[in-house]
Each structure stands twice: as C-alpha cells, then as structure tokens.
PDB file of C-alpha atoms in Angstrom:
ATOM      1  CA  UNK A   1     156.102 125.618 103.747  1.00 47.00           C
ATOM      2  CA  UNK A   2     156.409 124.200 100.527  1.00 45.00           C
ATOM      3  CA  UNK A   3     156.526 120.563 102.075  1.00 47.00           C
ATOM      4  CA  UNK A   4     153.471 121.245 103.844  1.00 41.00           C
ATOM      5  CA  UNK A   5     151.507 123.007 100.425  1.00 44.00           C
ATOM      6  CA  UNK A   6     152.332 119.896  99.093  1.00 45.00           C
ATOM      7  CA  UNK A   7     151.009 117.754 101.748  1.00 42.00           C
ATOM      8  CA  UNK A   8     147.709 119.948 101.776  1.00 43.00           C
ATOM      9  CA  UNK A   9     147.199 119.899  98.058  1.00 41.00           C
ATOM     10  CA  UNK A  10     148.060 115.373  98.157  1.00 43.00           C
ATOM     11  CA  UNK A  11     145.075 115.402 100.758  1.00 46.00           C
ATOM     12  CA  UNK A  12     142.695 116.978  98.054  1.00 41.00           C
ATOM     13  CA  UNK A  13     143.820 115.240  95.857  1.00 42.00           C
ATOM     14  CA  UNK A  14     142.579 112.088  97.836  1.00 41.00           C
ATOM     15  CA  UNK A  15     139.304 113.242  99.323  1.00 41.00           C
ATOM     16  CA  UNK A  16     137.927 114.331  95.249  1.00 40.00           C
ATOM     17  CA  UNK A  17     139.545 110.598  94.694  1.00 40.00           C
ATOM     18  CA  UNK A  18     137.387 109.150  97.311  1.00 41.00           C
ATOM     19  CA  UNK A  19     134.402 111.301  96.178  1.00 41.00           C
ATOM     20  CA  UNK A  20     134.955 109.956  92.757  1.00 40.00           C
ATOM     21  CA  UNK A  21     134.517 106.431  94.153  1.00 48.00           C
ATOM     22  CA  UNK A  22     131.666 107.052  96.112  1.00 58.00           C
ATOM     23  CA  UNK A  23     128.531 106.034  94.264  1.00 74.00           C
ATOM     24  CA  UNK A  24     124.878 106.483  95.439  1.00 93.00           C
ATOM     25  CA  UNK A  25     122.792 103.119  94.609  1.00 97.00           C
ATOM     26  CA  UNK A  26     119.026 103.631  93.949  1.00 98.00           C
ATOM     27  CA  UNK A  27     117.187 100.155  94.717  1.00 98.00           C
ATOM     28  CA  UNK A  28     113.470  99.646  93.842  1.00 98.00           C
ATOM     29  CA  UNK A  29     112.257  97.063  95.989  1.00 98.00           C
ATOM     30  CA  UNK A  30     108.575  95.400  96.766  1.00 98.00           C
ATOM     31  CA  UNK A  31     106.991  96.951  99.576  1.00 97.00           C
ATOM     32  CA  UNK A  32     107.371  93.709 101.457  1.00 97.00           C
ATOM     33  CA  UNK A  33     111.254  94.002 101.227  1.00 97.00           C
ATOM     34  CA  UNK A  34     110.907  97.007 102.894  1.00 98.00           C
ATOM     35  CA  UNK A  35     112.529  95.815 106.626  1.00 97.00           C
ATOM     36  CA  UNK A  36     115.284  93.040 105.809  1.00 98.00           C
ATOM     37  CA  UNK A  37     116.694  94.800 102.954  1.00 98.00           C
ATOM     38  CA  UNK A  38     116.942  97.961 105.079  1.00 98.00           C
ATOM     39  CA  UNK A  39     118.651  95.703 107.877  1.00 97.00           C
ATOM     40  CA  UNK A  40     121.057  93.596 105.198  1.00 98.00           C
ATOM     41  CA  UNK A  41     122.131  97.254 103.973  1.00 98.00           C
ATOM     42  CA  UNK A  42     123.005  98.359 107.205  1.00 97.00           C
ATOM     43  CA  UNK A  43     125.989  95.168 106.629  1.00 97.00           C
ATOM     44  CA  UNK A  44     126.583  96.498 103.061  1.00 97.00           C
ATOM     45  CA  UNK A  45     127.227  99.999 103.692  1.00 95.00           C
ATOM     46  CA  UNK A  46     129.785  99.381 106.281  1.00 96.00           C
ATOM     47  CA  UNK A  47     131.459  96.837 103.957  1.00 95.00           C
ATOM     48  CA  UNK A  48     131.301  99.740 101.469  1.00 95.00           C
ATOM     49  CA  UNK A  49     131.490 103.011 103.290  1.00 95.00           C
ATOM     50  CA  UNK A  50     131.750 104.759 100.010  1.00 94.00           C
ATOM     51  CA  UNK A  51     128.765 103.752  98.219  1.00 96.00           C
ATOM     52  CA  UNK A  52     125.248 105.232  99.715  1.00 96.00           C
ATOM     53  CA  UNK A  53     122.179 102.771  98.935  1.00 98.00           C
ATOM     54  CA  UNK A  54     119.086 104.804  98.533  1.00 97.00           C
ATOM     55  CA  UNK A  55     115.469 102.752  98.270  1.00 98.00           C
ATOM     56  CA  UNK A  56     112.004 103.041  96.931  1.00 98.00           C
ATOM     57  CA  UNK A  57     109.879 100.801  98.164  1.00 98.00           C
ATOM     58  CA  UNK A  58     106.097 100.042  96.993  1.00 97.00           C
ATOM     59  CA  UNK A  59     104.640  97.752  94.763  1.00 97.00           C
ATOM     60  CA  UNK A  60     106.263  95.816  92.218  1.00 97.00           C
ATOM     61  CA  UNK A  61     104.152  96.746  89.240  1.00 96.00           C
ATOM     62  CA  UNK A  62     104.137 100.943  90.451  1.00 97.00           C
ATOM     63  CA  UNK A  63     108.365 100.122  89.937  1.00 98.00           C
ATOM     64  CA  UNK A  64     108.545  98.298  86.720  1.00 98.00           C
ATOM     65  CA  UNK A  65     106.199 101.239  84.973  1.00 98.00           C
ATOM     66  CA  UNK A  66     108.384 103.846  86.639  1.00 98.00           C
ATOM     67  CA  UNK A  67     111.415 101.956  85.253  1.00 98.00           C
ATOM     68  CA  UNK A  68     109.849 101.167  81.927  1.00 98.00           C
ATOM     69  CA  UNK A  69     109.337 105.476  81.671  1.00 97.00           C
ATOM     70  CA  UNK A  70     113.571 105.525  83.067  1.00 96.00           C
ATOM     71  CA  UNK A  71     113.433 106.390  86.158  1.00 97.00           C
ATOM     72  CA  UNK A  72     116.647 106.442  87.417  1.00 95.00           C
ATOM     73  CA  UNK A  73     117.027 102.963  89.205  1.00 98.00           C
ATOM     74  CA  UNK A  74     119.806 100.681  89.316  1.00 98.00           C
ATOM     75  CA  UNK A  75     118.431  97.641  90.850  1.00 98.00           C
ATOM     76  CA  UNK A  76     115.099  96.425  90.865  1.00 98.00           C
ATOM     77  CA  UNK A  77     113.323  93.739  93.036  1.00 98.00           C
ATOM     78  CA  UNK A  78     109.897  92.291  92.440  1.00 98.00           C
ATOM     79  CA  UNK A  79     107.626  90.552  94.437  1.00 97.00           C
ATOM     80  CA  UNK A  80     106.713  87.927  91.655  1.00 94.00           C
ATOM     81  CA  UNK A  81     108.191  86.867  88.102  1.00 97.00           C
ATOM     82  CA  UNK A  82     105.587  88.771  86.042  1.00 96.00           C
ATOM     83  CA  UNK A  83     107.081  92.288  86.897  1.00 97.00           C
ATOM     84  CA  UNK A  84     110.566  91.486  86.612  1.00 98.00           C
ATOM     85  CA  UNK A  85     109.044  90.108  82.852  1.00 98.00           C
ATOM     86  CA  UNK A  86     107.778  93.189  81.941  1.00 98.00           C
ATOM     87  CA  UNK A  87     111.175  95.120  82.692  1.00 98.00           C
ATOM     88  CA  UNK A  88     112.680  92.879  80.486  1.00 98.00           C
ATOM     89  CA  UNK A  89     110.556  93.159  77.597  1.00 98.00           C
ATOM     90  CA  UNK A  90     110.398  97.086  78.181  1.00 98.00           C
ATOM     91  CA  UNK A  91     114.048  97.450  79.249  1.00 98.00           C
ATOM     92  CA  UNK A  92     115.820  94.890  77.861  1.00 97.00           C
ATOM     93  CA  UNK A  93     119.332  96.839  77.102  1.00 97.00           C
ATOM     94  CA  UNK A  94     119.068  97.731  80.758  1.00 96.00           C
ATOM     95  CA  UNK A  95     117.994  94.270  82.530  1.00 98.00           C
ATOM     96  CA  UNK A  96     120.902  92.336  83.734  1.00 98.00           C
ATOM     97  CA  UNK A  97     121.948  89.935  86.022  1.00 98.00           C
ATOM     98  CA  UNK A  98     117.980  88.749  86.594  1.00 98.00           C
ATOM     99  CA  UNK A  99     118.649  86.235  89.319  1.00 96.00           C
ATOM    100  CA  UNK A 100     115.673  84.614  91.869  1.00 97.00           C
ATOM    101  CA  UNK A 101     116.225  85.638  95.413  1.00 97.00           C
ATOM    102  CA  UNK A 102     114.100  84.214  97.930  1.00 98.00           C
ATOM    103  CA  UNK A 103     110.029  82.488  98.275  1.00 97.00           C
ATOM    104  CA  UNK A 104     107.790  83.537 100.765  1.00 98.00           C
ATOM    105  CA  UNK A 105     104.575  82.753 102.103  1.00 97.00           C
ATOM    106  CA  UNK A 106     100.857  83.830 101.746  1.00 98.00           C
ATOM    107  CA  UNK A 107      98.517  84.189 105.044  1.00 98.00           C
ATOM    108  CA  UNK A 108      95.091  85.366 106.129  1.00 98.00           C
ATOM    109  CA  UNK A 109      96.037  87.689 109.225  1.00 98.00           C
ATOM    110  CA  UNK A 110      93.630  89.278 111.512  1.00 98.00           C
ATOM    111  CA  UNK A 111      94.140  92.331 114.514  1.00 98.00           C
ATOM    112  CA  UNK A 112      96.191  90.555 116.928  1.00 98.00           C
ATOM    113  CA  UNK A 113      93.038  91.833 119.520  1.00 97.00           C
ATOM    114  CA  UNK A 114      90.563  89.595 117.039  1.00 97.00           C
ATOM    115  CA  UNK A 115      88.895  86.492 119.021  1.00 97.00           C
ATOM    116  CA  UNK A 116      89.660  84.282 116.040  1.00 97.00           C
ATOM    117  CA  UNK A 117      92.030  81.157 116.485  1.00 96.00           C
ATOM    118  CA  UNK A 118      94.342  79.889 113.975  1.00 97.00           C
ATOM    119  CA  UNK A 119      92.690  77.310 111.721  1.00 97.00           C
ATOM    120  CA  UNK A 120      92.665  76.085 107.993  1.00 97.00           C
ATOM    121  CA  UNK A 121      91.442  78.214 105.364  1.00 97.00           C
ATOM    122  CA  UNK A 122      88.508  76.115 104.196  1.00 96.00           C
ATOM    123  CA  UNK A 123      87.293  76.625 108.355  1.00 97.00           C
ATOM    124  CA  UNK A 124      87.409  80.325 107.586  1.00 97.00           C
ATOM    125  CA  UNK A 125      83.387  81.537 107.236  1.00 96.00           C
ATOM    126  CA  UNK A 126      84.595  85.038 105.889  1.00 97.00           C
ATOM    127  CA  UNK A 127      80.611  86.100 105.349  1.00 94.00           C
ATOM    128  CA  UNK A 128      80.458  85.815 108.842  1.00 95.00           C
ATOM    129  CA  UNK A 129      83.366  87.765 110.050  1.00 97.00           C
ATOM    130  CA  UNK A 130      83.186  90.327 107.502  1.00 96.00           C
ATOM    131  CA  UNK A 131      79.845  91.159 107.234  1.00 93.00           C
ATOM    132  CA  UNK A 132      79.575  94.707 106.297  1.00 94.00           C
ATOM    133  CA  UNK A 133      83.391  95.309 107.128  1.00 97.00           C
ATOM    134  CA  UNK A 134      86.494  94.631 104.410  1.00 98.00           C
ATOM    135  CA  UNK A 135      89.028  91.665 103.681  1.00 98.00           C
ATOM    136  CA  UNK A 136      91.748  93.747 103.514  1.00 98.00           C
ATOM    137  CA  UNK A 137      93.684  92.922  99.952  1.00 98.00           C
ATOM    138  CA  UNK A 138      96.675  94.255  97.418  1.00 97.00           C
ATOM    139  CA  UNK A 139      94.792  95.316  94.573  1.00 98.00           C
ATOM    140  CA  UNK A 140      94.379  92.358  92.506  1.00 97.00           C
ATOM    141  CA  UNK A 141      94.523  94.381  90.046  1.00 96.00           C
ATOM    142  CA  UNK A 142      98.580  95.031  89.665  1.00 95.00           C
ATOM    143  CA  UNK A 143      99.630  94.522  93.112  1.00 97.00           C
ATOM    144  CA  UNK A 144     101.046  90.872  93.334  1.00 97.00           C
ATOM    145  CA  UNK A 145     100.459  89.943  96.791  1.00 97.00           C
ATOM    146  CA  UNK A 146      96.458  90.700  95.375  1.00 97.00           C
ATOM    147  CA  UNK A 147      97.491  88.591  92.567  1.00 97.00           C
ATOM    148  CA  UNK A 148      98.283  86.266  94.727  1.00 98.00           C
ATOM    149  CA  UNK A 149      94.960  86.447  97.301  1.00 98.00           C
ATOM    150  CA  UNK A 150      92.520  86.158  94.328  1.00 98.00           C
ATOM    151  CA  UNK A 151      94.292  83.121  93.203  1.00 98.00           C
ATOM    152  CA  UNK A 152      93.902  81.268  96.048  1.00 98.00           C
ATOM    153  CA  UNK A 153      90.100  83.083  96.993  1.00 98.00           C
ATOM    154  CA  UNK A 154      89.239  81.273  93.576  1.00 98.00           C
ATOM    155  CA  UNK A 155      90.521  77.816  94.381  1.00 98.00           C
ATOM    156  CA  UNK A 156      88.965  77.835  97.568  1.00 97.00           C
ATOM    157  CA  UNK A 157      85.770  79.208  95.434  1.00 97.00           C
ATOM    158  CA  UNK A 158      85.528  82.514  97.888  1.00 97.00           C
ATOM    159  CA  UNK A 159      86.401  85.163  95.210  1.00 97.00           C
ATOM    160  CA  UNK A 160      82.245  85.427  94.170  1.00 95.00           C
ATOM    161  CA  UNK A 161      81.486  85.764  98.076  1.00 94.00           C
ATOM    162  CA  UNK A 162      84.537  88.352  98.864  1.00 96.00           C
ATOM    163  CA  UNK A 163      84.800  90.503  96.023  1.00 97.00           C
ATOM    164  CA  UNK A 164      82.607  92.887  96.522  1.00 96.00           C
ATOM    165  CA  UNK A 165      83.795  92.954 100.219  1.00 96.00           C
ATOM    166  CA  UNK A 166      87.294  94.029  99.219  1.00 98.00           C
ATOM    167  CA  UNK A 167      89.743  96.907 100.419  1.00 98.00           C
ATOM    168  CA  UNK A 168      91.929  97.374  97.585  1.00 98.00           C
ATOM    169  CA  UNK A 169      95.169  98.799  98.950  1.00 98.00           C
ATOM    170  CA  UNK A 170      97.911 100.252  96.400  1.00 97.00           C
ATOM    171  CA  UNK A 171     100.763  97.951  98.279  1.00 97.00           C
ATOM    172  CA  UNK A 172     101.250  94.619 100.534  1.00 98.00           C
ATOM    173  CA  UNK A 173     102.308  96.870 103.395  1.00 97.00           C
ATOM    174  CA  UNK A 174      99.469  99.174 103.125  1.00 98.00           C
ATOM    175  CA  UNK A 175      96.954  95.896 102.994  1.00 98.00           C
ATOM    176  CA  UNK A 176      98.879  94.890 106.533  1.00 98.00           C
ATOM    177  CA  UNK A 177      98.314  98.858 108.337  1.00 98.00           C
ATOM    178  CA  UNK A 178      94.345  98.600 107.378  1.00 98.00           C
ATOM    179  CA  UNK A 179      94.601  95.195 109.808  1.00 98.00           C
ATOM    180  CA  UNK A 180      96.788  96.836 112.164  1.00 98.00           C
ATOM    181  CA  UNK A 181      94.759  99.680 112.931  1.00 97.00           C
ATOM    182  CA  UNK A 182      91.596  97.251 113.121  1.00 96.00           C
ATOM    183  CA  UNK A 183      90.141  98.981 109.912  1.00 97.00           C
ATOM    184  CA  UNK A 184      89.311  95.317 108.627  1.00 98.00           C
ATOM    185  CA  UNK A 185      88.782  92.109 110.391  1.00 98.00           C
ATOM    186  CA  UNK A 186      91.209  90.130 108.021  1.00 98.00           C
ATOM    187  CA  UNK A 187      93.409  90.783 105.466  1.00 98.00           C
ATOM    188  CA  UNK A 188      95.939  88.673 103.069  1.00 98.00           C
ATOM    189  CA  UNK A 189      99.374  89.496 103.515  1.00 98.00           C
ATOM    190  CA  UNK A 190     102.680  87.733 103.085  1.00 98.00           C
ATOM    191  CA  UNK A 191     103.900  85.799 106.019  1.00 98.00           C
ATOM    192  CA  UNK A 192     106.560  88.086 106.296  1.00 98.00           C
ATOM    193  CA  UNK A 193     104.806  91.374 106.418  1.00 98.00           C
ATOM    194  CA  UNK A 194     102.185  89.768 109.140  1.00 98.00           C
ATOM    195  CA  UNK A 195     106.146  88.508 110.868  1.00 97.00           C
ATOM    196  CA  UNK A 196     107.279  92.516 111.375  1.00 96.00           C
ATOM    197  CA  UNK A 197     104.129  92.992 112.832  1.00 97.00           C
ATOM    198  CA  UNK A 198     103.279  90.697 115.523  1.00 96.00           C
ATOM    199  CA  UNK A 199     102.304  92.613 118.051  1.00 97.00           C
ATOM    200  CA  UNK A 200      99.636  93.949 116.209  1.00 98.00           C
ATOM    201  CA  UNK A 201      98.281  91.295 113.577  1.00 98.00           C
ATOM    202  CA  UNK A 202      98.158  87.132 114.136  1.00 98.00           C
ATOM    203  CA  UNK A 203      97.935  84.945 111.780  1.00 98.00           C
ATOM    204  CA  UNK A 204      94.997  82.853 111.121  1.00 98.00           C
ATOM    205  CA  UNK A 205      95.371  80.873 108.152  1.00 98.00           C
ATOM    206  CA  UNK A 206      98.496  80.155 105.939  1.00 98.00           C
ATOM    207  CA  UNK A 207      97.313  79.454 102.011  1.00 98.00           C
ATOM    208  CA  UNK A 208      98.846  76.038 101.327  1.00 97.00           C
ATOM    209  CA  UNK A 209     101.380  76.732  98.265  1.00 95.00           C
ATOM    210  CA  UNK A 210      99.297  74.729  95.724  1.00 96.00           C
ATOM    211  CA  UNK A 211      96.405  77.299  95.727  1.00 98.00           C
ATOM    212  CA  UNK A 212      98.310  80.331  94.573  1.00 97.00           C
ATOM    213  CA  UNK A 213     101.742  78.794  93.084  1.00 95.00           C
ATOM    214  CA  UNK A 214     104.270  80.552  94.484  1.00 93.00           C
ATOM    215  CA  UNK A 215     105.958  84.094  95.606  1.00 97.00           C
ATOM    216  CA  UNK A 216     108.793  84.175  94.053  1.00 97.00           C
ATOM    217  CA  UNK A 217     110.718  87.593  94.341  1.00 98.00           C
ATOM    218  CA  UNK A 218     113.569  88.245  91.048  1.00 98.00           C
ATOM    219  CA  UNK A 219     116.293  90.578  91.084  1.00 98.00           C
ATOM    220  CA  UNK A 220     118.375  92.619  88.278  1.00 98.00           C
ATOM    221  CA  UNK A 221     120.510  95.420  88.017  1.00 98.00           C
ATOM    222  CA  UNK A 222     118.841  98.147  85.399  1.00 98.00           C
ATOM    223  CA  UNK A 223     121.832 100.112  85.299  1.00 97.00           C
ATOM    224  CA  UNK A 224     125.420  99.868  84.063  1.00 95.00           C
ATOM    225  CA  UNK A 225     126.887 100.461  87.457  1.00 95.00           C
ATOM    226  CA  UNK A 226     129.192  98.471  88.286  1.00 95.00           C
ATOM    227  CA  UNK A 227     127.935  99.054  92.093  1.00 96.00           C
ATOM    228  CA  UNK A 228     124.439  97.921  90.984  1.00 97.00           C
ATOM    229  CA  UNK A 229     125.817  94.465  90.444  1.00 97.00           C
ATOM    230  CA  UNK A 230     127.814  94.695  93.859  1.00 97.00           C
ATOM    231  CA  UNK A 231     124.845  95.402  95.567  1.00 98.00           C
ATOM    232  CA  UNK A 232     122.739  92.449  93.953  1.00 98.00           C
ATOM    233  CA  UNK A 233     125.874  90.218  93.998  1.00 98.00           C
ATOM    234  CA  UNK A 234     125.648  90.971  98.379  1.00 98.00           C
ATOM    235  CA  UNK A 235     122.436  90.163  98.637  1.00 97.00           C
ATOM    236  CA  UNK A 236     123.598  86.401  97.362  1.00 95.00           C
ATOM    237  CA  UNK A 237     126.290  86.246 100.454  1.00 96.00           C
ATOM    238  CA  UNK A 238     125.406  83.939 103.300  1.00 95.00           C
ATOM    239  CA  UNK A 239     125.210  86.716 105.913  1.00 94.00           C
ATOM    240  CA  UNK A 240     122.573  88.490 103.827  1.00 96.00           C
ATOM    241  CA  UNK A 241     120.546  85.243 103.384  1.00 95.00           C
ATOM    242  CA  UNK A 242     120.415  84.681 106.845  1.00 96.00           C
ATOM    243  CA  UNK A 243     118.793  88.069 107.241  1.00 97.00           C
ATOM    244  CA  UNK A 244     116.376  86.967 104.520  1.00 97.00           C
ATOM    245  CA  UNK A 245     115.729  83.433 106.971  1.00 97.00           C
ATOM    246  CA  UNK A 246     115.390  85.595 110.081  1.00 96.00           C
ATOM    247  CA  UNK A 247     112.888  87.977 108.238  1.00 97.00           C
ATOM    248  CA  UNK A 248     110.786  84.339 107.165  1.00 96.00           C
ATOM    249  CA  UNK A 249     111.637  84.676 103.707  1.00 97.00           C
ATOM    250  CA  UNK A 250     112.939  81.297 102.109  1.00 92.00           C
ATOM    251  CA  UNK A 251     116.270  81.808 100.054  1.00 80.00           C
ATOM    252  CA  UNK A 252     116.412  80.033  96.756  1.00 83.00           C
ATOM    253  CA  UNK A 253     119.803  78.157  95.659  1.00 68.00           C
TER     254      UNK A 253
END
C-alpha cells in the first residue's frame, strides 16, 4: 500500500510539474496572417504540446493601441513597420526581439463572377466599373493595407476620382468579404488574402512595388516569456517559412 501511495502521490507530483510548464501564448497578428499562422501553429503546438498559442487577429494599428493600453499580449505582428514603431516608442521595456518576417503583395481583386480580365492598373477605368457602387478599401485611415491602396491610388493619380467612392472596412480581411459577397465590384487587398480566397475573388491588377513601397510585416515578443520568444524564434524555421511561401507571402533573410 505504501509503495503504491507513493507511486500515486510521484504521479501528482508530475502532472502539477507539467501544468507548471504549460504556458498559454497570446499572439496579436494582422488580419492578413490570419490563415498561415493558424496552419504553421498547428506544427508548433505539436512540437510543444505543453504550450497553448491563443490569437487575435485584426488590424495592425487596433493591436498596437490595445498593446500600448497592456493588453495582455506576448507577441505582436504587424502588417507594416509603422505599427511595430509605435509599440516601440509606447512599449519600449516590453518590445523585444523586433525582427522582419516576410513581404507581400498589393492587388486590385474583383468577385471571381465579375466579367473583368486581368490587366495593368493604369487599363483599370474604375469610374466606369464603380459607378455608384464602392472600391472596397482598409481604412486608409489606420488600417495599413488602406495605407497602402491610397499610396498607390495617388501615384496612379486615382485617389481624387475614388475617394469619395470608398468602403472603408476596419481590417484587410473585412475589405476582401465586401468583394466576396459581391457588395463591391473591386477592392484592394493583399495578394495573399485575394490567394485564400480564390474561388470567390480574382485578381485583376497587381500594384507594381514602386507605387506603394513595400508590405513589410515585423515581429516582437511584448512579453518576458520565455515562450514568446520560442514562438517568434519558430516562425524563423524553414518549415514555417515554407508555409509563409505556400500562403504567397515572401520570407525575408
């Protein structure tokens, strides 16, 4: 009996050990993240059953204003340089380990039903195709994939023409869903985003780099965890930036 008590009180002993080691990872990630980092997780998780990722996904500047106010993150992901900035400045005893992940692409998409064919962006008459519809947009405002679209609107000399004609959406992915339900005849996405859904938007146009610079997402751990930087420090392994290729994002060296 007593060998057995002992054996019993050994294997509670281990299970509060494990539970100790078990640490629950809260990642805040641009909405355009949202797919591959939910598929590279799948790999981290089993390569750490005891740590439990959790993510919040929407746009970049939403995150770095909840972060700047503490919200309990421990990584944080932008979609452009600007954001990850602002952490730092706001944050700075809690921004670490700010490394650039990937690139990625910016497109004019359109319902995959649309009778528009893929052509250049200065062949794009959007008066005519919008008319009294919406180019659906991430608010220019603080989303950066809007950021982005005005940027290269204004080098093409559009923005005069298709600002008033705008559908300001609070996130990348919500700009995409407006297009996929055929709410708006085009929208500007990131290559990506119009990539998960192909069987319901096609691209049209792809912005050539030099009109909006480029989309460059930063990472950083905002939390002393020491599971934070294991989790930022995976998504720098070759099998998670072949995830990133497969998704069309372009890693960085």
């Amino acid at each position: 009996m007593k060998k057995l008590h002992k054996l019993a009180l050994a294997g509670i002993f281990a299970f509060s050990a494990n539970l100790a080691a078990a640490e629950d990872i809260t990642v805040f990630a641009a909405a355009s993240m949202t797919n591959v980092l939910q598929e590279i997780n799948k790999d981290f998780e089993k390569a750490n059953p005891q740590d439990k990722v959790t993510f919040s996904f929407a746009s970049s500047s939403v995150l770095a204003k909840q972060i700047e106010q503490d919200a309990p993150a421990d990584v944080f992901i932008s979609a452009d340089l600007k954001w990850m900035d602002y952490v730092k400045e706001k944050q700075p005893a809690k921004t670490k380990n700010v490394a650039n992940l990937v690139k990625n692409d910016l497109v004019l998409i359109a319902p995959a039903s649309s009778t528009l064919n893929s052509t250049k962006v200065e062949n794009v008459d959007f008066k005519a195709i919008l008319k009294e519809n919406y180019l659906s947009v991430g608010d220019p405002e603080h989303v950066p994939a809007g950021k982005y679209a005005k940027k290269a609107l204004e080098h093409y000399k559009l923005w005069a023409d298709v600002e008033p004609r705008l559908a300001r959406a609070k996130n990348v992915r919500d700009a995409l869903s407006f297009v996929e339900r055929g709410e708006a005849p085009l929208g500007i996405v990131y290559s990506t985003d119009a990539k998960v859904s192909a069987d319901k938007v096609k691209v049209i146009a792809t912005f050539p780099q030099e009109s909006y610079g480029e989309v460059v997402y930063p990472a950083a751990t905002v939390s002393d965890k020491t599971e934070a930087k294991k989790f930022l420090d995976f998504l720098k392994t070759p099998a998670a930036k072949a995830k990133f290729e497969a998704a069309g994002f372009y890693p960085l060296p």
